[in-house]
């Protein structure tokens, strides 16, 4: 469990660092933060009291730091939508908690990233007056975004979040598997053999 918590802390630190560096010209870092994977893996692996508190606390902590740096409000519609999307991804993680393995969690990570992307972009399309409220506007919100953000189209946000989620999920599953196999080995070594 300790390596997994360390990985979560690294993900939070990484999100804060990339969030602060993004306006320095590092647009390739846009959305390269494993938020969906954090929610997915926490729900699938952590004990009941930590399943949702860890990802939401991580997101809240990073939001507070990033939003303070940009003088943005800590609570608004898109932030609440992001929390809702993470809760849904967490429910996907709950569905996989009895079948946890790299073979099941990687496809779950792809599903989680896609769900997160569609929910947050659907909300942007509905709430942002810059989007035309028709099918073409929806496609625009899912592909190129608004003209003022053309340097980082929304498909790039999706690609970056998908890649970061896959990397984090694989690292998380491997950490948990290593921790479990170490615990099993320790238990076998320390268990006295019957005479």
PDB file of C-alpha atoms in Angstrom:
ATOM      1  CA  UNK A   1       0.000   0.000   0.000  1.00  0.00           C
ATOM      2  CA  UNK A   2       2.845   2.423   0.773  1.00  0.00           C
ATOM      3  CA  UNK A   3       4.250   2.360  -2.801  1.00  0.00           C
ATOM      4  CA  UNK A   4       0.732   3.051  -4.126  1.00  0.00           C
ATOM      5  CA  UNK A   5       0.269   6.028  -1.773  1.00  0.00           C
ATOM      6  CA  UNK A   6       3.703   7.322  -2.847  1.00  0.00           C
ATOM      7  CA  UNK A   7       2.598   6.975  -6.482  1.00  0.00           C
ATOM      8  CA  UNK A   8      -0.567   8.964  -5.709  1.00  0.00           C
ATOM      9  CA  UNK A   9       1.519  11.733  -4.099  1.00  0.00           C
ATOM     10  CA  UNK A  10       3.789  11.765  -7.153  1.00  0.00           C
ATOM     11  CA  UNK A  11       0.744  12.102  -9.418  1.00  0.00           C
ATOM     12  CA  UNK A  12      -0.504  15.073  -7.369  1.00  0.00           C
ATOM     13  CA  UNK A  13       2.915  16.750  -7.435  1.00  0.00           C
ATOM     14  CA  UNK A  14       3.175  16.108 -11.163  1.00  0.00           C
ATOM     15  CA  UNK A  15      -0.283  17.587 -11.829  1.00  0.00           C
ATOM     16  CA  UNK A  16       0.619  20.699  -9.862  1.00  0.00           C
ATOM     17  CA  UNK A  17       3.959  21.070 -11.650  1.00  0.00           C
ATOM     18  CA  UNK A  18       2.476  20.630 -15.121  1.00  0.00           C
ATOM     19  CA  UNK A  19      -0.467  22.884 -14.249  1.00  0.00           C
ATOM     20  CA  UNK A  20       1.941  25.648 -13.305  1.00  0.00           C
ATOM     21  CA  UNK A  21       4.260  25.113 -16.294  1.00  0.00           C
ATOM     22  CA  UNK A  22       1.570  24.929 -18.976  1.00  0.00           C
ATOM     23  CA  UNK A  23       1.502  28.660 -19.609  1.00  0.00           C
ATOM     24  CA  UNK A  24       5.268  28.804 -20.010  1.00  0.00           C
ATOM     25  CA  UNK A  25       4.908  27.262 -23.468  1.00  0.00           C
ATOM     26  CA  UNK A  26       4.826  23.591 -22.495  1.00  0.00           C
ATOM     27  CA  UNK A  27       1.567  22.864 -24.342  1.00  0.00           C
ATOM     28  CA  UNK A  28       2.548  19.233 -24.923  1.00  0.00           C
ATOM     29  CA  UNK A  29       1.950  18.799 -21.168  1.00  0.00           C
ATOM     30  CA  UNK A  30      -1.703  19.838 -21.488  1.00  0.00           C
ATOM     31  CA  UNK A  31      -3.808  17.451 -19.423  1.00  0.00           C
ATOM     32  CA  UNK A  32      -0.957  14.956 -19.014  1.00  0.00           C
ATOM     33  CA  UNK A  33      -2.202  14.140 -15.534  1.00  0.00           C
ATOM     34  CA  UNK A  34      -3.629  10.761 -14.559  1.00  0.00           C
ATOM     35  CA  UNK A  35      -6.780  11.937 -12.788  1.00  0.00           C
ATOM     36  CA  UNK A  36      -9.064   9.228 -14.173  1.00  0.00           C
ATOM     37  CA  UNK A  37      -6.505   6.511 -13.430  1.00  0.00           C
ATOM     38  CA  UNK A  38      -6.145   7.783  -9.880  1.00  0.00           C
ATOM     39  CA  UNK A  39      -9.914   7.497  -9.338  1.00  0.00           C
ATOM     40  CA  UNK A  40     -10.072   4.113 -11.075  1.00  0.00           C
ATOM     41  CA  UNK A  41      -7.167   2.507  -9.207  1.00  0.00           C
ATOM     42  CA  UNK A  42      -8.092   3.959  -5.822  1.00  0.00           C
ATOM     43  CA  UNK A  43     -11.612   2.542  -6.094  1.00  0.00           C
ATOM     44  CA  UNK A  44     -10.347  -0.844  -7.279  1.00  0.00           C
ATOM     45  CA  UNK A  45      -7.501  -1.332  -4.781  1.00  0.00           C
ATOM     46  CA  UNK A  46      -7.773   0.828  -1.683  1.00  0.00           C
ATOM     47  CA  UNK A  47      -9.713  -0.049   1.489  1.00  0.00           C
ATOM     48  CA  UNK A  48     -13.313   1.213   1.643  1.00  0.00           C
ATOM     49  CA  UNK A  49     -12.535   4.410   3.573  1.00  0.00           C
ATOM     50  CA  UNK A  50      -9.890   5.487   1.018  1.00  0.00           C
ATOM     51  CA  UNK A  51     -11.544   4.459  -2.257  1.00  0.00           C
ATOM     52  CA  UNK A  52     -13.002   7.894  -2.988  1.00  0.00           C
ATOM     53  CA  UNK A  53     -11.315  10.113  -0.408  1.00  0.00           C
ATOM     54  CA  UNK A  54      -7.819   9.642  -1.878  1.00  0.00           C
ATOM     55  CA  UNK A  55      -8.638  10.735  -5.462  1.00  0.00           C
ATOM     56  CA  UNK A  56     -10.912  13.579  -4.355  1.00  0.00           C
ATOM     57  CA  UNK A  57      -8.398  14.851  -1.794  1.00  0.00           C
ATOM     58  CA  UNK A  58      -5.646  14.649  -4.426  1.00  0.00           C
ATOM     59  CA  UNK A  59      -7.750  16.553  -6.933  1.00  0.00           C
ATOM     60  CA  UNK A  60      -8.810  19.141  -4.362  1.00  0.00           C
ATOM     61  CA  UNK A  61      -5.240  19.713  -3.197  1.00  0.00           C
ATOM     62  CA  UNK A  62      -3.938  20.162  -6.737  1.00  0.00           C
ATOM     63  CA  UNK A  63      -6.916  22.365  -7.681  1.00  0.00           C
ATOM     64  CA  UNK A  64      -6.308  24.638  -4.694  1.00  0.00           C
ATOM     65  CA  UNK A  65      -2.640  25.125  -5.604  1.00  0.00           C
ATOM     66  CA  UNK A  66      -3.180  25.541  -9.362  1.00  0.00           C
ATOM     67  CA  UNK A  67      -6.246  27.782  -9.042  1.00  0.00           C
ATOM     68  CA  UNK A  68      -4.509  29.975  -6.453  1.00  0.00           C
ATOM     69  CA  UNK A  69      -1.581  30.450  -8.839  1.00  0.00           C
ATOM     70  CA  UNK A  70      -3.947  31.541 -11.649  1.00  0.00           C
ATOM     71  CA  UNK A  71      -6.362  33.450  -9.372  1.00  0.00           C
ATOM     72  CA  UNK A  72      -9.177  31.173 -10.516  1.00  0.00           C
ATOM     73  CA  UNK A  73     -12.177  30.241  -8.358  1.00  0.00           C
ATOM     74  CA  UNK A  74     -11.885  26.968  -6.472  1.00  0.00           C
ATOM     75  CA  UNK A  75     -15.528  26.107  -7.162  1.00  0.00           C
ATOM     76  CA  UNK A  76     -17.231  26.535 -10.513  1.00  0.00           C
ATOM     77  CA  UNK A  77     -19.252  24.414 -12.910  1.00  0.00           C
ATOM     78  CA  UNK A  78     -16.382  22.730 -14.759  1.00  0.00           C
ATOM     79  CA  UNK A  79     -14.618  21.834 -11.499  1.00  0.00           C
ATOM     80  CA  UNK A  80     -17.797  20.258 -10.117  1.00  0.00           C
ATOM     81  CA  UNK A  81     -18.236  18.428 -13.429  1.00  0.00           C
ATOM     82  CA  UNK A  82     -14.679  17.104 -13.121  1.00  0.00           C
ATOM     83  CA  UNK A  83     -15.472  15.731  -9.648  1.00  0.00           C
ATOM     84  CA  UNK A  84     -18.652  14.099 -10.979  1.00  0.00           C
ATOM     85  CA  UNK A  85     -16.701  12.518 -13.842  1.00  0.00           C
ATOM     86  CA  UNK A  86     -14.110  11.183 -11.389  1.00  0.00           C
ATOM     87  CA  UNK A  87     -16.870   9.717  -9.219  1.00  0.00           C
ATOM     88  CA  UNK A  88     -18.223   7.859 -12.255  1.00  0.00           C
ATOM     89  CA  UNK A  89     -14.735   6.597 -13.121  1.00  0.00           C
ATOM     90  CA  UNK A  90     -14.422   5.499  -9.484  1.00  0.00           C
ATOM     91  CA  UNK A  91     -17.603   3.459  -9.894  1.00  0.00           C
ATOM     92  CA  UNK A  92     -15.949   1.742 -12.865  1.00  0.00           C
ATOM     93  CA  UNK A  93     -13.028   0.937 -10.554  1.00  0.00           C
ATOM     94  CA  UNK A  94     -15.451  -0.538  -8.021  1.00  0.00           C
ATOM     95  CA  UNK A  95     -16.839  -2.789 -10.739  1.00  0.00           C
ATOM     96  CA  UNK A  96     -13.316  -4.144 -11.361  1.00  0.00           C
ATOM     97  CA  UNK A  97     -12.215  -4.523  -7.728  1.00  0.00           C
ATOM     98  CA  UNK A  98     -12.765  -8.282  -7.706  1.00  0.00           C
ATOM     99  CA  UNK A  99     -10.978  -8.807 -11.045  1.00  0.00           C
ATOM    100  CA  UNK A 100      -7.911  -6.633 -10.513  1.00  0.00           C
ATOM    101  CA  UNK A 101      -5.029  -7.432 -12.815  1.00  0.00           C
ATOM    102  CA  UNK A 102      -3.057  -5.657 -15.491  1.00  0.00           C
ATOM    103  CA  UNK A 103      -5.171  -7.423 -18.133  1.00  0.00           C
ATOM    104  CA  UNK A 104      -8.422  -5.985 -16.723  1.00  0.00           C
ATOM    105  CA  UNK A 105      -7.235  -2.615 -15.426  1.00  0.00           C
ATOM    106  CA  UNK A 106      -5.674  -1.426 -18.694  1.00  0.00           C
ATOM    107  CA  UNK A 107      -8.991  -1.688 -20.619  1.00  0.00           C
ATOM    108  CA  UNK A 108     -10.747  -0.192 -17.577  1.00  0.00           C
ATOM    109  CA  UNK A 109      -8.298   2.707 -17.744  1.00  0.00           C
ATOM    110  CA  UNK A 110      -9.139   3.316 -21.396  1.00  0.00           C
ATOM    111  CA  UNK A 111     -12.846   3.260 -20.535  1.00  0.00           C
ATOM    112  CA  UNK A 112     -12.301   5.598 -17.578  1.00  0.00           C
ATOM    113  CA  UNK A 113     -10.263   8.090 -19.634  1.00  0.00           C
ATOM    114  CA  UNK A 114     -12.893   8.101 -22.350  1.00  0.00           C
ATOM    115  CA  UNK A 115     -15.757   8.574 -19.890  1.00  0.00           C
ATOM    116  CA  UNK A 116     -13.923  11.439 -18.179  1.00  0.00           C
ATOM    117  CA  UNK A 117     -13.182  13.090 -21.537  1.00  0.00           C
ATOM    118  CA  UNK A 118     -16.748  12.828 -22.818  1.00  0.00           C
ATOM    119  CA  UNK A 119     -18.376  14.050 -19.611  1.00  0.00           C
ATOM    120  CA  UNK A 120     -16.111  17.074 -19.218  1.00  0.00           C
ATOM    121  CA  UNK A 121     -16.291  18.044 -22.893  1.00  0.00           C
ATOM    122  CA  UNK A 122     -20.049  17.540 -22.999  1.00  0.00           C
ATOM    123  CA  UNK A 123     -20.344  19.896 -20.036  1.00  0.00           C
ATOM    124  CA  UNK A 124     -18.120  22.447 -21.803  1.00  0.00           C
ATOM    125  CA  UNK A 125     -20.285  22.211 -24.912  1.00  0.00           C
ATOM    126  CA  UNK A 126     -23.472  22.709 -22.882  1.00  0.00           C
ATOM    127  CA  UNK A 127     -22.200  25.500 -20.645  1.00  0.00           C
ATOM    128  CA  UNK A 128     -19.799  27.503 -22.818  1.00  0.00           C
ATOM    129  CA  UNK A 129     -21.545  30.104 -24.996  1.00  0.00           C
ATOM    130  CA  UNK A 130     -18.696  29.861 -27.525  1.00  0.00           C
ATOM    131  CA  UNK A 131     -20.028  26.512 -28.762  1.00  0.00           C
ATOM    132  CA  UNK A 132     -22.977  26.315 -31.142  1.00  0.00           C
ATOM    133  CA  UNK A 133     -25.606  24.089 -29.531  1.00  0.00           C
ATOM    134  CA  UNK A 134     -25.921  21.521 -32.300  1.00  0.00           C
ATOM    135  CA  UNK A 135     -24.122  18.338 -33.359  1.00  0.00           C
ATOM    136  CA  UNK A 136     -21.374  20.322 -35.122  1.00  0.00           C
ATOM    137  CA  UNK A 137     -20.744  22.276 -31.918  1.00  0.00           C
ATOM    138  CA  UNK A 138     -20.517  19.040 -29.942  1.00  0.00           C
ATOM    139  CA  UNK A 139     -17.989  17.627 -32.427  1.00  0.00           C
ATOM    140  CA  UNK A 140     -16.033  20.880 -32.186  1.00  0.00           C
ATOM    141  CA  UNK A 141     -15.931  20.555 -28.386  1.00  0.00           C
ATOM    142  CA  UNK A 142     -14.647  16.981 -28.720  1.00  0.00           C
ATOM    143  CA  UNK A 143     -11.993  17.677 -31.346  1.00  0.00           C
ATOM    144  CA  UNK A 144     -10.580  21.191 -31.760  1.00  0.00           C
ATOM    145  CA  UNK A 145     -12.246  23.184 -28.988  1.00  0.00           C
ATOM    146  CA  UNK A 146     -12.713  26.939 -29.147  1.00  0.00           C
ATOM    147  CA  UNK A 147     -10.604  29.186 -31.326  1.00  0.00           C
ATOM    148  CA  UNK A 148      -8.943  30.931 -28.376  1.00  0.00           C
ATOM    149  CA  UNK A 149      -7.522  27.540 -27.331  1.00  0.00           C
ATOM    150  CA  UNK A 150      -6.452  26.293 -30.778  1.00  0.00           C
ATOM    151  CA  UNK A 151      -2.834  25.889 -29.676  1.00  0.00           C
ATOM    152  CA  UNK A 152      -4.053  22.922 -27.622  1.00  0.00           C
ATOM    153  CA  UNK A 153      -7.018  21.210 -29.296  1.00  0.00           C
ATOM    154  CA  UNK A 154      -9.260  19.052 -27.151  1.00  0.00           C
ATOM    155  CA  UNK A 155      -8.237  15.852 -28.931  1.00  0.00           C
ATOM    156  CA  UNK A 156      -4.720  16.544 -27.599  1.00  0.00           C
ATOM    157  CA  UNK A 157      -6.118  16.809 -24.059  1.00  0.00           C
ATOM    158  CA  UNK A 158      -7.727  13.403 -24.572  1.00  0.00           C
ATOM    159  CA  UNK A 159      -4.573  11.843 -26.016  1.00  0.00           C
ATOM    160  CA  UNK A 160      -2.441  13.162 -23.160  1.00  0.00           C
ATOM    161  CA  UNK A 161      -4.861  12.097 -20.442  1.00  0.00           C
ATOM    162  CA  UNK A 162      -5.244   8.651 -22.033  1.00  0.00           C
ATOM    163  CA  UNK A 163      -1.466   8.114 -22.186  1.00  0.00           C
ATOM    164  CA  UNK A 164      -0.894   9.392 -18.643  1.00  0.00           C
ATOM    165  CA  UNK A 165      -3.790   7.290 -17.329  1.00  0.00           C
ATOM    166  CA  UNK A 166      -2.414   4.156 -18.976  1.00  0.00           C
ATOM    167  CA  UNK A 167       1.089   4.771 -17.578  1.00  0.00           C
ATOM    168  CA  UNK A 168      -0.248   5.485 -14.078  1.00  0.00           C
ATOM    169  CA  UNK A 169      -2.601   2.491 -14.123  1.00  0.00           C
ATOM    170  CA  UNK A 170       0.179   0.129 -15.193  1.00  0.00           C
ATOM    171  CA  UNK A 171       2.553   1.536 -12.547  1.00  0.00           C
ATOM    172  CA  UNK A 172      -0.164   1.376  -9.867  1.00  0.00           C
ATOM    173  CA  UNK A 173      -1.138  -2.225 -10.667  1.00  0.00           C
ATOM    174  CA  UNK A 174       2.516  -3.277 -10.717  1.00  0.00           C
ATOM    175  CA  UNK A 175       3.127  -1.538  -7.348  1.00  0.00           C
ATOM    176  CA  UNK A 176       0.145  -3.260  -5.798  1.00  0.00           C
ATOM    177  CA  UNK A 177       1.111  -6.644  -7.312  1.00  0.00           C
ATOM    178  CA  UNK A 178       4.694  -6.262  -6.074  1.00  0.00           C
ATOM    179  CA  UNK A 179       3.447  -5.293  -2.636  1.00  0.00           C
ATOM    180  CA  UNK A 180       1.093  -8.275  -2.510  1.00  0.00           C
ATOM    181  CA  UNK A 181       3.740 -10.748  -3.687  1.00  0.00           C
ATOM    182  CA  UNK A 182       6.222  -9.333  -1.119  1.00  0.00           C
ATOM    183  CA  UNK A 183       3.610  -9.716   1.625  1.00  0.00           C
ATOM    184  CA  UNK A 184       2.856 -13.289   0.501  1.00  0.00           C
ATOM    185  CA  UNK A 185       6.571 -14.166   0.470  1.00  0.00           C
ATOM    186  CA  UNK A 186       7.055 -12.631   3.913  1.00  0.00           C
ATOM    187  CA  UNK A 187       4.056 -14.563   5.249  1.00  0.00           C
ATOM    188  CA  UNK A 188       5.437 -17.849   3.884  1.00  0.00           C
ATOM    189  CA  UNK A 189       8.893 -17.217   5.342  1.00  0.00           C
ATOM    190  CA  UNK A 190       7.650 -16.204   8.803  1.00  0.00           C
ATOM    191  CA  UNK A 191       4.936 -18.869   9.146  1.00  0.00           C
ATOM    192  CA  UNK A 192       6.252 -21.760  11.251  1.00  0.00           C
ATOM    193  CA  UNK A 193       6.083 -25.169   9.617  1.00  0.00           C
ATOM    194  CA  UNK A 194       4.260 -27.953  11.472  1.00  0.00           C
ATOM    195  CA  UNK A 195       6.536 -30.482  13.097  1.00  0.00           C
TER     196      UNK A 195
END
